Amino acid sequence: MARSKLNALVRSLTLAASVGAPCLAAAADLMLPPPPPPPPPPIEVGGGWYLRGDVGASIYTRPRYSDAYDYTGYAESNRAFGNAVGGGGFAGVGVGYQFTPFLRGDITGEYRYSTGLRGSEYYKGPDFDNGLGSYGVNKSSGNFDSAVVLANAYFDLGTWYGITPFIGGGVGYAFNHVSSYSTNQQFTSPTYAYDYTNSGCGCIPYAPVYDPNGNPVYNTNSGSKFYKDKTTGSLAWALHAGLAYNVTDALKIELAYRYLNLGKAETGPGFVPCCTGSLQAIKIKDIEAHDVKIGLRYYLGGFVAAPLPPLMPEPIPGPLVRKY
């Protein structure tokens, strides 16, 4: 009985194998379709180019005035100067390129808004009779503004928590404009009495005049001079230091300090309203500014999406059947 059961099992397995073998062979003849082609890679545009904009405020140091401002010719020990340029603001734009993660450069143009230009000269004049001295003061006023173009290079010193410190320098050209410039000279000296009896012209002074209290009487003479407007070109250079914050991968915000040397400026020829002669122009030298500014940098570089697939996709080929 056991032997007959074993034979029946063998016959069943043989029958199943003979039926399933053709199916397995047919399945082996079927090949899977090839995978779809990968999408085209994103397209990079812009590279390391960026645009920037800046606004800021300035404090100017005391400039030097040329000899044309000295109306007296007295020794330096007898004079004191108080020249100054008022504070001001500026705004600018630029375009730049990020060469490496640590090196970038840009070209900027800015306009520095009009500010007050002031000058003063106090001097001790000659001594008169009885030890009475004289003194004078020259005061000037005008307006100063400038347009500056700079080529700058910066070194980014690494990034920590999205903050990148940087240093840099720049060189360029400044168009310095002086307008509405005028001066006023006042000279104070003792008042003298004139001898009208012994002089045929009655104009010879002979003694200082004193008031009833015994104090000398002083007289002040004044006069004004005016100068034409003028724009002067001058070499300019700058030093930078600041921090940049990564708002996004493409947008940076900067807070920076800048030392800016604007070179020199000059007035046009001067004149006195009652006279026709031309006066020598006044030169203002060593115009320096300490700037605090806020800036934005926007990088044009980035990736755009790959082209869209066609509206009617191509049909997927069916399985390949190997035929004999």
PDB file of C-alpha atoms in Angstrom:
ATOM      1  CA  MET A   1       0.000   0.000   0.000  1.00  0.00           C
ATOM      2  CA  ALA A   2       2.746   2.469   0.820  1.00  0.00           C
ATOM      3  CA  ARG A   3       4.551   1.674  -2.388  1.00  0.00           C
ATOM      4  CA  SER A   4       1.480   2.391  -4.492  1.00  0.00           C
ATOM      5  CA  LYS A   5       1.029   5.778  -2.785  1.00  0.00           C
ATOM      6  CA  LEU A   6       4.637   6.722  -3.499  1.00  0.00           C
ATOM      7  CA  ASN A   7       4.221   5.858  -7.159  1.00  0.00           C
ATOM      8  CA  ALA A   8       1.077   7.965  -7.363  1.00  0.00           C
ATOM      9  CA  LEU A   9       2.927  10.973  -5.887  1.00  0.00           C
ATOM     10  CA  VAL A  10       5.762  10.644  -8.382  1.00  0.00           C
ATOM     11  CA  ARG A  11       3.327  10.508 -11.275  1.00  0.00           C
ATOM     12  CA  SER A  12       1.575  13.690 -10.015  1.00  0.00           C
ATOM     13  CA  LEU A  13       4.838  15.636  -9.766  1.00  0.00           C
ATOM     14  CA  THR A  14       5.884  14.495 -13.206  1.00  0.00           C
ATOM     15  CA  LEU A  15       2.574  15.652 -14.683  1.00  0.00           C
ATOM     16  CA  ALA A  16       2.845  19.090 -12.990  1.00  0.00           C
ATOM     17  CA  ALA A  17       6.377  19.576 -14.258  1.00  0.00           C
ATOM     18  CA  SER A  18       5.417  18.678 -17.803  1.00  0.00           C
ATOM     19  CA  VAL A  19       2.574  21.214 -17.737  1.00  0.00           C
ATOM     20  CA  GLY A  20       4.456  24.111 -16.004  1.00  0.00           C
ATOM     21  CA  ALA A  21       7.728  23.848 -17.919  1.00  0.00           C
ATOM     22  CA  PRO A  22       6.395  25.487 -21.114  1.00  0.00           C
ATOM     23  CA  CYS A  23       4.959  28.369 -19.064  1.00  0.00           C
ATOM     24  CA  LEU A  24       8.276  28.955 -17.310  1.00  0.00           C
ATOM     25  CA  ALA A  25      10.088  28.877 -20.609  1.00  0.00           C
ATOM     26  CA  ALA A  26       7.660  31.430 -22.089  1.00  0.00           C
ATOM     27  CA  ALA A  27       8.088  33.694 -19.058  1.00  0.00           C
ATOM     28  CA  ALA A  28      11.844  33.496 -19.428  1.00  0.00           C
ATOM     29  CA  ASP A  29      11.472  34.661 -23.007  1.00  0.00           C
ATOM     30  CA  LEU A  30       9.785  37.918 -21.828  1.00  0.00           C
ATOM     31  CA  MET A  31      12.176  40.915 -21.137  1.00  0.00           C
ATOM     32  CA  LEU A  32      11.360  43.897 -18.909  1.00  0.00           C
ATOM     33  CA  PRO A  33      10.946  47.271 -20.731  1.00  0.00           C
ATOM     34  CA  PRO A  34      13.911  49.707 -20.456  1.00  0.00           C
ATOM     35  CA  PRO A  35      13.668  52.410 -17.738  1.00  0.00           C
ATOM     36  CA  PRO A  36      12.477  55.882 -18.843  1.00  0.00           C
ATOM     37  CA  PRO A  37      15.249  58.387 -19.664  1.00  0.00           C
ATOM     38  CA  PRO A  38      16.300  60.667 -16.775  1.00  0.00           C
ATOM     39  CA  PRO A  39      15.017  64.267 -16.817  1.00  0.00           C
ATOM     40  CA  PRO A  40      17.437  66.890 -18.181  1.00  0.00           C
ATOM     41  CA  PRO A  41      19.570  68.549 -15.517  1.00  0.00           C
ATOM     42  CA  PRO A  42      18.601  72.000 -14.170  1.00  0.00           C
ATOM     43  CA  ILE A  43      20.033  74.967 -16.067  1.00  0.00           C
ATOM     44  CA  GLU A  44      22.355  77.317 -14.126  1.00  0.00           C
ATOM     45  CA  VAL A  45      21.913  81.033 -14.853  1.00  0.00           C
ATOM     46  CA  GLY A  46      23.722  84.127 -13.599  1.00  0.00           C
ATOM     47  CA  GLY A  47      26.839  82.445 -12.235  1.00  0.00           C
ATOM     48  CA  GLY A  48      28.353  84.512  -9.370  1.00  0.00           C
ATOM     49  CA  TRP A  49      26.978  87.887 -10.488  1.00  0.00           C
ATOM     50  CA  TYR A  50      25.166  90.039  -7.942  1.00  0.00           C
ATOM     51  CA  LEU A  51      23.502  93.432  -7.655  1.00  0.00           C
ATOM     52  CA  ARG A  52      23.843  95.681  -4.617  1.00  0.00           C
ATOM     53  CA  GLY A  53      22.381  98.829  -3.080  1.00  0.00           C
ATOM     54  CA  ASP A  54      23.602 100.876  -0.094  1.00  0.00           C
ATOM     55  CA  VAL A  55      22.512 103.797   2.062  1.00  0.00           C
ATOM     56  CA  GLY A  56      24.455 105.398   4.881  1.00  0.00           C
ATOM     57  CA  ALA A  57      25.530 108.394   6.952  1.00  0.00           C
ATOM     58  CA  SER A  58      28.877 110.220   7.060  1.00  0.00           C
ATOM     59  CA  ILE A  59      31.006 112.214   9.465  1.00  0.00           C
ATOM     60  CA  TYR A  60      33.709 114.314   7.792  1.00  0.00           C
ATOM     61  CA  THR A  61      37.053 115.191   9.315  1.00  0.00           C
ATOM     62  CA  ARG A  62      38.465 118.731   9.240  1.00  0.00           C
ATOM     63  CA  PRO A  63      39.892 119.580   5.790  1.00  0.00           C
ATOM     64  CA  ARG A  64      42.732 121.973   4.958  1.00  0.00           C
ATOM     65  CA  TYR A  65      42.263 125.225   3.061  1.00  0.00           C
ATOM     66  CA  SER A  66      44.683 126.634   0.522  1.00  0.00           C
ATOM     67  CA  ASP A  67      46.721 129.819   0.949  1.00  0.00           C
ATOM     68  CA  ALA A  68      44.090 131.736  -0.995  1.00  0.00           C
ATOM     69  CA  TYR A  69      41.985 131.656   2.165  1.00  0.00           C
ATOM     70  CA  ASP A  70      44.697 133.547   4.052  1.00  0.00           C
ATOM     71  CA  TYR A  71      43.944 137.231   3.502  1.00  0.00           C
ATOM     72  CA  THR A  72      46.542 138.564   5.939  1.00  0.00           C
ATOM     73  CA  GLY A  73      49.831 136.734   5.434  1.00  0.00           C
ATOM     74  CA  TYR A  74      50.561 136.733   9.168  1.00  0.00           C
ATOM     75  CA  ALA A  75      52.709 134.021  10.736  1.00  0.00           C
ATOM     76  CA  GLU A  76      51.061 130.704  11.584  1.00  0.00           C
ATOM     77  CA  SER A  77      51.711 131.346  15.277  1.00  0.00           C
ATOM     78  CA  ASN A  78      49.290 134.265  15.142  1.00  0.00           C
ATOM     79  CA  ARG A  79      46.445 132.316  13.509  1.00  0.00           C
ATOM     80  CA  ALA A  80      43.967 129.605  14.427  1.00  0.00           C
ATOM     81  CA  PHE A  81      41.730 127.700  11.992  1.00  0.00           C
ATOM     82  CA  GLY A  82      38.349 126.073  12.499  1.00  0.00           C
ATOM     83  CA  ASN A  83      37.471 124.456   9.161  1.00  0.00           C
ATOM     84  CA  ALA A  84      34.769 121.793   9.062  1.00  0.00           C
ATOM     85  CA  VAL A  85      32.419 119.827   6.825  1.00  0.00           C
ATOM     86  CA  GLY A  86      29.006 118.964   8.248  1.00  0.00           C
ATOM     87  CA  GLY A  87      27.647 115.424   8.459  1.00  0.00           C
ATOM     88  CA  GLY A  88      25.693 114.017   5.541  1.00  0.00           C
ATOM     89  CA  GLY A  89      24.122 110.989   3.902  1.00  0.00           C
ATOM     90  CA  PHE A  90      24.627 109.001   0.716  1.00  0.00           C
ATOM     91  CA  ALA A  91      23.026 106.302  -1.448  1.00  0.00           C
ATOM     92  CA  GLY A  92      24.538 104.059  -4.088  1.00  0.00           C
ATOM     93  CA  VAL A  93      24.143 101.027  -6.347  1.00  0.00           C
ATOM     94  CA  GLY A  94      26.569  98.562  -7.900  1.00  0.00           C
ATOM     95  CA  VAL A  95      27.206  95.278  -9.682  1.00  0.00           C
ATOM     96  CA  GLY A  96      29.684  92.610  -8.609  1.00  0.00           C
ATOM     97  CA  TYR A  97      30.937  89.055  -8.998  1.00  0.00           C
ATOM     98  CA  GLN A  98      31.768  86.312  -6.478  1.00  0.00           C
ATOM     99  CA  PHE A  99      35.035  84.837  -7.793  1.00  0.00           C
ATOM    100  CA  THR A 100      35.561  82.290  -5.000  1.00  0.00           C
ATOM    101  CA  PRO A 101      33.846  81.593  -1.656  1.00  0.00           C
ATOM    102  CA  PHE A 102      36.321  84.044  -0.119  1.00  0.00           C
ATOM    103  CA  LEU A 103      36.931  86.650  -2.834  1.00  0.00           C
ATOM    104  CA  ARG A 104      34.477  89.010  -4.542  1.00  0.00           C
ATOM    105  CA  GLY A 105      34.587  92.388  -6.215  1.00  0.00           C
ATOM    106  CA  ASP A 106      32.174  95.065  -7.391  1.00  0.00           C
ATOM    107  CA  ILE A 107      31.919  98.452  -9.052  1.00  0.00           C
ATOM    108  CA  THR A 108      29.756 100.991  -7.223  1.00  0.00           C
ATOM    109  CA  GLY A 109      28.451 104.457  -7.898  1.00  0.00           C
ATOM    110  CA  GLU A 110      27.014 106.719  -5.221  1.00  0.00           C
ATOM    111  CA  TYR A 111      25.783 110.240  -4.654  1.00  0.00           C
ATOM    112  CA  ARG A 112      26.751 112.023  -1.455  1.00  0.00           C
ATOM    113  CA  TYR A 113      24.088 114.546  -0.534  1.00  0.00           C
ATOM    114  CA  SER A 114      24.828 118.235  -0.040  1.00  0.00           C
ATOM    115  CA  THR A 115      26.237 119.257   3.317  1.00  0.00           C
ATOM    116  CA  GLY A 116      27.571 122.454   4.846  1.00  0.00           C
ATOM    117  CA  LEU A 117      31.155 123.527   4.191  1.00  0.00           C
ATOM    118  CA  ARG A 118      32.493 125.888   6.838  1.00  0.00           C
ATOM    119  CA  GLY A 119      35.803 127.656   7.389  1.00  0.00           C
ATOM    120  CA  SER A 120      37.149 130.152   9.846  1.00  0.00           C
ATOM    121  CA  GLU A 121      40.450 131.921  10.463  1.00  0.00           C
ATOM    122  CA  TYR A 122      41.194 133.925  13.576  1.00  0.00           C
ATOM    123  CA  TYR A 123      44.353 136.022  13.621  1.00  0.00           C
ATOM    124  CA  LYS A 124      46.216 138.595  15.693  1.00  0.00           C
ATOM    125  CA  GLY A 125      47.014 141.800  13.844  1.00  0.00           C
ATOM    126  CA  PRO A 126      49.727 144.410  14.407  1.00  0.00           C
ATOM    127  CA  ASP A 127      50.113 146.394  17.612  1.00  0.00           C
ATOM    128  CA  PHE A 128      49.303 150.116  17.633  1.00  0.00           C
ATOM    129  CA  ASP A 129      50.190 152.996  19.949  1.00  0.00           C
ATOM    130  CA  ASN A 130      50.096 152.444  23.704  1.00  0.00           C
ATOM    131  CA  GLY A 131      50.295 148.672  23.159  1.00  0.00           C
ATOM    132  CA  LEU A 132      46.833 148.457  21.673  1.00  0.00           C
ATOM    133  CA  GLY A 133      46.513 145.399  19.448  1.00  0.00           C
ATOM    134  CA  SER A 134      44.245 144.396  16.612  1.00  0.00           C
ATOM    135  CA  TYR A 135      42.612 141.156  15.566  1.00  0.00           C
ATOM    136  CA  GLY A 136      40.468 139.760  12.787  1.00  0.00           C
ATOM    137  CA  VAL A 137      38.340 136.850  11.719  1.00  0.00           C
ATOM    138  CA  ASN A 138      37.571 135.426   8.294  1.00  0.00           C
ATOM    139  CA  LYS A 139      34.557 133.170   7.993  1.00  0.00           C
ATOM    140  CA  SER A 140      33.406 131.166   5.000  1.00  0.00           C
ATOM    141  CA  SER A 141      30.360 129.091   4.180  1.00  0.00           C
ATOM    142  CA  GLY A 142      29.174 127.007   1.255  1.00  0.00           C
ATOM    143  CA  ASN A 143      27.756 123.663   0.205  1.00  0.00           C
ATOM    144  CA  PHE A 144      29.561 120.450  -0.696  1.00  0.00           C
ATOM    145  CA  ASP A 145      28.259 117.367  -2.502  1.00  0.00           C
ATOM    146  CA  SER A 146      29.935 114.609  -4.471  1.00  0.00           C
ATOM    147  CA  ALA A 147      29.430 111.710  -6.881  1.00  0.00           C
ATOM    148  CA  VAL A 148      31.860 108.801  -6.389  1.00  0.00           C
ATOM    149  CA  VAL A 149      32.684 105.738  -8.522  1.00  0.00           C
ATOM    150  CA  LEU A 150      34.734 102.949  -6.863  1.00  0.00           C
ATOM    151  CA  ALA A 151      36.143  99.563  -7.893  1.00  0.00           C
ATOM    152  CA  ASN A 152      36.198  97.418  -4.726  1.00  0.00           C
ATOM    153  CA  ALA A 153      37.624  94.038  -3.690  1.00  0.00           C
ATOM    154  CA  TYR A 154      36.511  92.130  -0.570  1.00  0.00           C
ATOM    155  CA  PHE A 155      37.777  89.123   1.364  1.00  0.00           C
ATOM    156  CA  ASP A 156      35.060  87.100   3.111  1.00  0.00           C
ATOM    157  CA  LEU A 157      36.597  85.564   6.230  1.00  0.00           C
ATOM    158  CA  GLY A 158      34.259  82.598   6.667  1.00  0.00           C
ATOM    159  CA  THR A 159      30.662  82.100   7.753  1.00  0.00           C
ATOM    160  CA  TRP A 160      29.392  81.247  11.235  1.00  0.00           C
ATOM    161  CA  TYR A 161      25.662  80.909  11.947  1.00  0.00           C
ATOM    162  CA  GLY A 162      24.901  82.751   8.719  1.00  0.00           C
ATOM    163  CA  ILE A 163      27.171  85.727   9.542  1.00  0.00           C
ATOM    164  CA  THR A 164      30.201  86.490   7.345  1.00  0.00           C
ATOM    165  CA  PRO A 165      32.781  89.120   8.416  1.00  0.00           C
ATOM    166  CA  PHE A 166      34.672  90.783   5.597  1.00  0.00           C
ATOM    167  CA  ILE A 167      37.355  93.378   4.874  1.00  0.00           C
ATOM    168  CA  GLY A 168      38.205  95.164   1.661  1.00  0.00           C
ATOM    169  CA  GLY A 169      39.479  98.192  -0.194  1.00  0.00           C
ATOM    170  CA  GLY A 170      38.604 100.268  -3.208  1.00  0.00           C
ATOM    171  CA  VAL A 171      39.931 102.929  -5.540  1.00  0.00           C
ATOM    172  CA  GLY A 172      38.121 105.247  -7.919  1.00  0.00           C
ATOM    173  CA  TYR A 173      37.224 108.818  -8.779  1.00  0.00           C
ATOM    174  CA  ALA A 174      35.228 111.534  -7.021  1.00  0.00           C
ATOM    175  CA  PHE A 175      33.427 114.460  -8.634  1.00  0.00           C
ATOM    176  CA  ASN A 176      33.434 117.011  -5.809  1.00  0.00           C
ATOM    177  CA  HIS A 177      31.117 120.002  -6.183  1.00  0.00           C
ATOM    178  CA  VAL A 178      31.356 123.262  -4.197  1.00  0.00           C
ATOM    179  CA  SER A 179      28.499 125.756  -4.505  1.00  0.00           C
ATOM    180  CA  SER A 180      27.228 128.997  -2.938  1.00  0.00           C
ATOM    181  CA  TYR A 181      30.608 129.699  -1.361  1.00  0.00           C
ATOM    182  CA  SER A 182      31.336 133.093   0.201  1.00  0.00           C
ATOM    183  CA  THR A 183      33.603 134.637   2.819  1.00  0.00           C
ATOM    184  CA  ASN A 184      33.274 137.500   5.246  1.00  0.00           C
ATOM    185  CA  GLN A 185      36.297 139.309   6.659  1.00  0.00           C
ATOM    186  CA  GLN A 186      36.178 141.426   9.804  1.00  0.00           C
ATOM    187  CA  PHE A 187      39.126 143.401  11.146  1.00  0.00           C
ATOM    188  CA  THR A 188      38.997 145.160  14.503  1.00  0.00           C
ATOM    189  CA  SER A 189      41.556 147.825  15.394  1.00  0.00           C
ATOM    190  CA  PRO A 190      41.813 150.907  17.671  1.00  0.00           C
ATOM    191  CA  THR A 191      39.992 154.040  16.619  1.00  0.00           C
ATOM    192  CA  TYR A 192      42.292 157.005  15.990  1.00  0.00           C
ATOM    193  CA  ALA A 193      41.616 160.702  16.218  1.00  0.00           C
ATOM    194  CA  TYR A 194      42.681 162.846  13.282  1.00  0.00           C
ATOM    195  CA  ASP A 195      44.515 166.152  13.258  1.00  0.00           C
ATOM    196  CA  TYR A 196      42.385 168.591  11.294  1.00  0.00           C
ATOM    197  CA  THR A 197      44.459 171.688  12.139  1.00  0.00           C
ATOM    198  CA  ASN A 198      47.991 170.769  11.150  1.00  0.00           C
ATOM    199  CA  SER A 199      47.081 168.757   8.095  1.00  0.00           C
ATOM    200  CA  GLY A 200      45.932 170.231   4.892  1.00  0.00           C
ATOM    201  CA  CYS A 201      43.894 167.099   4.070  1.00  0.00           C
ATOM    202  CA  GLY A 202      42.690 166.521   7.617  1.00  0.00           C
ATOM    203  CA  CYS A 203      43.397 162.765   7.502  1.00  0.00           C
ATOM    204  CA  ILE A 204      46.481 162.219   9.665  1.00  0.00           C
ATOM    205  CA  PRO A 205      45.732 160.128  12.792  1.00  0.00           C
ATOM    206  CA  TYR A 206      47.701 161.182  15.808  1.00  0.00           C
ATOM    207  CA  ALA A 207      46.314 159.330  18.865  1.00  0.00           C
ATOM    208  CA  PRO A 208      43.948 156.488  19.835  1.00  0.00           C
ATOM    209  CA  VAL A 209      40.500 157.452  21.047  1.00  0.00           C
ATOM    210  CA  TYR A 210      39.375 156.541  24.582  1.00  0.00           C
ATOM    211  CA  ASP A 211      35.911 156.603  26.069  1.00  0.00           C
ATOM    212  CA  PRO A 212      35.083 158.554  29.269  1.00  0.00           C
ATOM    213  CA  ASN A 213      35.989 155.485  31.353  1.00  0.00           C
ATOM    214  CA  GLY A 214      39.455 155.321  29.865  1.00  0.00           C
ATOM    215  CA  ASN A 215      38.820 152.297  27.678  1.00  0.00           C
ATOM    216  CA  PRO A 216      40.108 152.341  24.093  1.00  0.00           C
ATOM    217  CA  VAL A 217      37.497 152.605  21.375  1.00  0.00           C
ATOM    218  CA  TYR A 218      37.766 149.937  18.680  1.00  0.00           C
ATOM    219  CA  ASN A 219      36.467 150.040  15.142  1.00  0.00           C
ATOM    220  CA  THR A 220      35.492 146.995  13.018  1.00  0.00           C
ATOM    221  CA  ASN A 221      35.636 146.965   9.237  1.00  0.00           C
ATOM    222  CA  SER A 222      34.079 144.137   7.249  1.00  0.00           C
ATOM    223  CA  GLY A 223      33.782 143.004   3.674  1.00  0.00           C
ATOM    224  CA  SER A 224      32.418 140.007   1.758  1.00  0.00           C
ATOM    225  CA  LYS A 225      33.679 137.978  -1.178  1.00  0.00           C
ATOM    226  CA  PHE A 226      31.776 135.495  -3.318  1.00  0.00           C
ATOM    227  CA  TYR A 227      32.959 132.536  -5.368  1.00  0.00           C
ATOM    228  CA  LYS A 228      31.513 130.747  -8.370  1.00  0.00           C
ATOM    229  CA  ASP A 229      30.390 127.113  -8.230  1.00  0.00           C
ATOM    230  CA  LYS A 230      32.772 124.453  -9.502  1.00  0.00           C
ATOM    231  CA  THR A 231      33.067 120.637  -9.825  1.00  0.00           C
ATOM    232  CA  THR A 232      36.550 119.177  -9.351  1.00  0.00           C
ATOM    233  CA  GLY A 233      37.616 115.623 -10.227  1.00  0.00           C
ATOM    234  CA  SER A 234      39.876 113.887  -7.730  1.00  0.00           C
ATOM    235  CA  LEU A 235      41.319 110.450  -6.979  1.00  0.00           C
ATOM    236  CA  ALA A 236      39.321 108.643  -4.271  1.00  0.00           C
ATOM    237  CA  TRP A 237      40.056 105.503  -2.253  1.00  0.00           C
ATOM    238  CA  ALA A 238      38.346 103.543   0.505  1.00  0.00           C
ATOM    239  CA  LEU A 239      38.812 100.887   3.199  1.00  0.00           C
ATOM    240  CA  HIS A 240      35.939  98.571   4.210  1.00  0.00           C
ATOM    241  CA  ALA A 241      35.095  96.345   7.184  1.00  0.00           C
ATOM    242  CA  GLY A 242      31.745  94.816   8.075  1.00  0.00           C
ATOM    243  CA  LEU A 243      29.410  91.879   8.587  1.00  0.00           C
ATOM    244  CA  ALA A 244      27.081  90.190   6.108  1.00  0.00           C
ATOM    245  CA  TYR A 245      24.064  88.073   7.084  1.00  0.00           C
ATOM    246  CA  ASN A 246      22.622  85.352   4.845  1.00  0.00           C
ATOM    247  CA  VAL A 247      18.899  86.052   4.659  1.00  0.00           C
ATOM    248  CA  THR A 248      18.656  83.409   1.909  1.00  0.00           C
ATOM    249  CA  ASP A 249      21.184  81.750  -0.373  1.00  0.00           C
ATOM    250  CA  ALA A 250      20.686  84.599  -2.842  1.00  0.00           C
ATOM    251  CA  LEU A 251      20.076  87.604  -0.537  1.00  0.00           C
ATOM    252  CA  LYS A 252      22.644  89.088   1.867  1.00  0.00           C
ATOM    253  CA  ILE A 253      22.329  92.115   4.127  1.00  0.00           C
ATOM    254  CA  GLU A 254      25.415  94.083   5.180  1.00  0.00           C
ATOM    255  CA  LEU A 255      26.325  96.406   8.037  1.00  0.00           C
ATOM    256  CA  ALA A 256      29.679  98.027   7.351  1.00  0.00           C
ATOM    257  CA  TYR A 257      32.114 100.816   8.192  1.00  0.00           C
ATOM    258  CA  ARG A 258      34.044 102.614   5.459  1.00  0.00           C
ATOM    259  CA  TYR A 259      36.853 105.153   5.461  1.00  0.00           C
ATOM    260  CA  LEU A 260      36.593 107.239   2.290  1.00  0.00           C
ATOM    261  CA  ASN A 261      39.180 109.740   1.078  1.00  0.00           C
ATOM    262  CA  LEU A 262      37.587 112.114  -1.440  1.00  0.00           C
ATOM    263  CA  GLY A 263      40.744 114.031  -2.288  1.00  0.00           C
ATOM    264  CA  LYS A 264      40.257 117.732  -2.931  1.00  0.00           C
ATOM    265  CA  ALA A 265      37.693 120.284  -4.094  1.00  0.00           C
ATOM    266  CA  GLU A 266      37.903 123.839  -5.379  1.00  0.00           C
ATOM    267  CA  THR A 267      35.713 126.891  -5.787  1.00  0.00           C
ATOM    268  CA  GLY A 268      35.442 128.894  -8.960  1.00  0.00           C
ATOM    269  CA  PRO A 269      37.050 132.371  -9.180  1.00  0.00           C
ATOM    270  CA  GLY A 270      35.988 134.860  -6.534  1.00  0.00           C
ATOM    271  CA  PHE A 271      34.705 138.382  -6.894  1.00  0.00           C
ATOM    272  CA  VAL A 272      33.665 141.402  -4.821  1.00  0.00           C
ATOM    273  CA  PRO A 273      30.322 142.956  -5.845  1.00  0.00           C
ATOM    274  CA  CYS A 274      31.723 146.488  -6.024  1.00  0.00           C
ATOM    275  CA  CYS A 275      34.792 145.512  -8.020  1.00  0.00           C
ATOM    276  CA  THR A 276      35.445 143.927 -11.389  1.00  0.00           C
ATOM    277  CA  GLY A 277      38.676 142.046 -10.630  1.00  0.00           C
ATOM    278  CA  SER A 278      38.740 138.257 -10.257  1.00  0.00           C
ATOM    279  CA  LEU A 279      39.968 136.660  -7.019  1.00  0.00           C
ATOM    280  CA  GLN A 280      41.976 133.468  -6.721  1.00  0.00           C
ATOM    281  CA  ALA A 281      39.911 130.311  -6.158  1.00  0.00           C
ATOM    282  CA  ILE A 282      39.953 128.594  -2.768  1.00  0.00           C
ATOM    283  CA  LYS A 283      41.079 124.946  -2.607  1.00  0.00           C
ATOM    284  CA  ILE A 284      39.841 122.517   0.044  1.00  0.00           C
ATOM    285  CA  LYS A 285      42.262 119.626   0.604  1.00  0.00           C
ATOM    286  CA  ASP A 286      42.201 116.253   2.407  1.00  0.00           C
ATOM    287  CA  ILE A 287      38.435 115.709   2.412  1.00  0.00           C
ATOM    288  CA  GLU A 288      37.903 112.534   4.471  1.00  0.00           C
ATOM    289  CA  ALA A 289      34.708 110.780   5.560  1.00  0.00           C
ATOM    290  CA  HIS A 290      33.879 108.050   8.059  1.00  0.00           C
ATOM    291  CA  ASP A 291      30.808 106.184   6.776  1.00  0.00           C
ATOM    292  CA  VAL A 292      28.380 103.754   8.378  1.00  0.00           C
ATOM    293  CA  LYS A 293      26.204 102.009   5.803  1.00  0.00           C
ATOM    294  CA  ILE A 294      23.595  99.297   5.332  1.00  0.00           C
ATOM    295  CA  GLY A 295      23.577  97.336   2.079  1.00  0.00           C
ATOM    296  CA  LEU A 296      21.777  94.540   0.262  1.00  0.00           C
ATOM    297  CA  ARG A 297      23.376  92.033  -2.113  1.00  0.00           C
ATOM    298  CA  TYR A 298      21.214  89.926  -4.414  1.00  0.00           C
ATOM    299  CA  TYR A 299      22.865  87.093  -6.330  1.00  0.00           C
ATOM    300  CA  LEU A 300      21.605  86.392  -9.820  1.00  0.00           C
ATOM    301  CA  GLY A 301      23.074  82.867  -9.909  1.00  0.00           C
ATOM    302  CA  GLY A 302      20.655  79.938  -9.415  1.00  0.00           C
ATOM    303  CA  PHE A 303      18.962  76.975 -11.104  1.00  0.00           C
ATOM    304  CA  VAL A 304      15.815  76.940 -13.186  1.00  0.00           C
ATOM    305  CA  ALA A 305      13.555  73.891 -13.652  1.00  0.00           C
ATOM    306  CA  ALA A 306      14.201  71.448 -16.482  1.00  0.00           C
ATOM    307  CA  PRO A 307      12.058  71.748 -19.641  1.00  0.00           C
ATOM    308  CA  LEU A 308       8.528  70.379 -19.291  1.00  0.00           C
ATOM    309  CA  PRO A 309       7.790  66.967 -20.852  1.00  0.00           C
ATOM    310  CA  PRO A 310       5.726  66.905 -24.073  1.00  0.00           C
ATOM    311  CA  LEU A 311       1.950  67.134 -23.758  1.00  0.00           C
ATOM    312  CA  MET A 312       1.456  63.698 -25.420  1.00  0.00           C
ATOM    313  CA  PRO A 313       3.878  61.303 -23.781  1.00  0.00           C
ATOM    314  CA  GLU A 314       5.354  58.624 -25.935  1.00  0.00           C
ATOM    315  CA  PRO A 315       3.805  55.163 -25.412  1.00  0.00           C
ATOM    316  CA  ILE A 316       5.774  52.786 -23.287  1.00  0.00           C
ATOM    317  CA  PRO A 317       6.900  49.824 -25.406  1.00  0.00           C
ATOM    318  CA  GLY A 318       5.565  46.452 -24.418  1.00  0.00           C
ATOM    319  CA  PRO A 319       7.638  43.456 -23.399  1.00  0.00           C
ATOM    320  CA  LEU A 320       9.883  41.956 -25.956  1.00  0.00           C
ATOM    321  CA  VAL A 321       9.079  38.340 -26.855  1.00  0.00           C
ATOM    322  CA  ARG A 322      11.878  36.132 -27.944  1.00  0.00           C
ATOM    323  CA  LYS A 323      10.771  33.966 -30.828  1.00  0.00           C
ATOM    324  CA  TYR A 324      12.353  30.861 -32.178  1.00  0.00           C
TER     325      TYR A 324
END
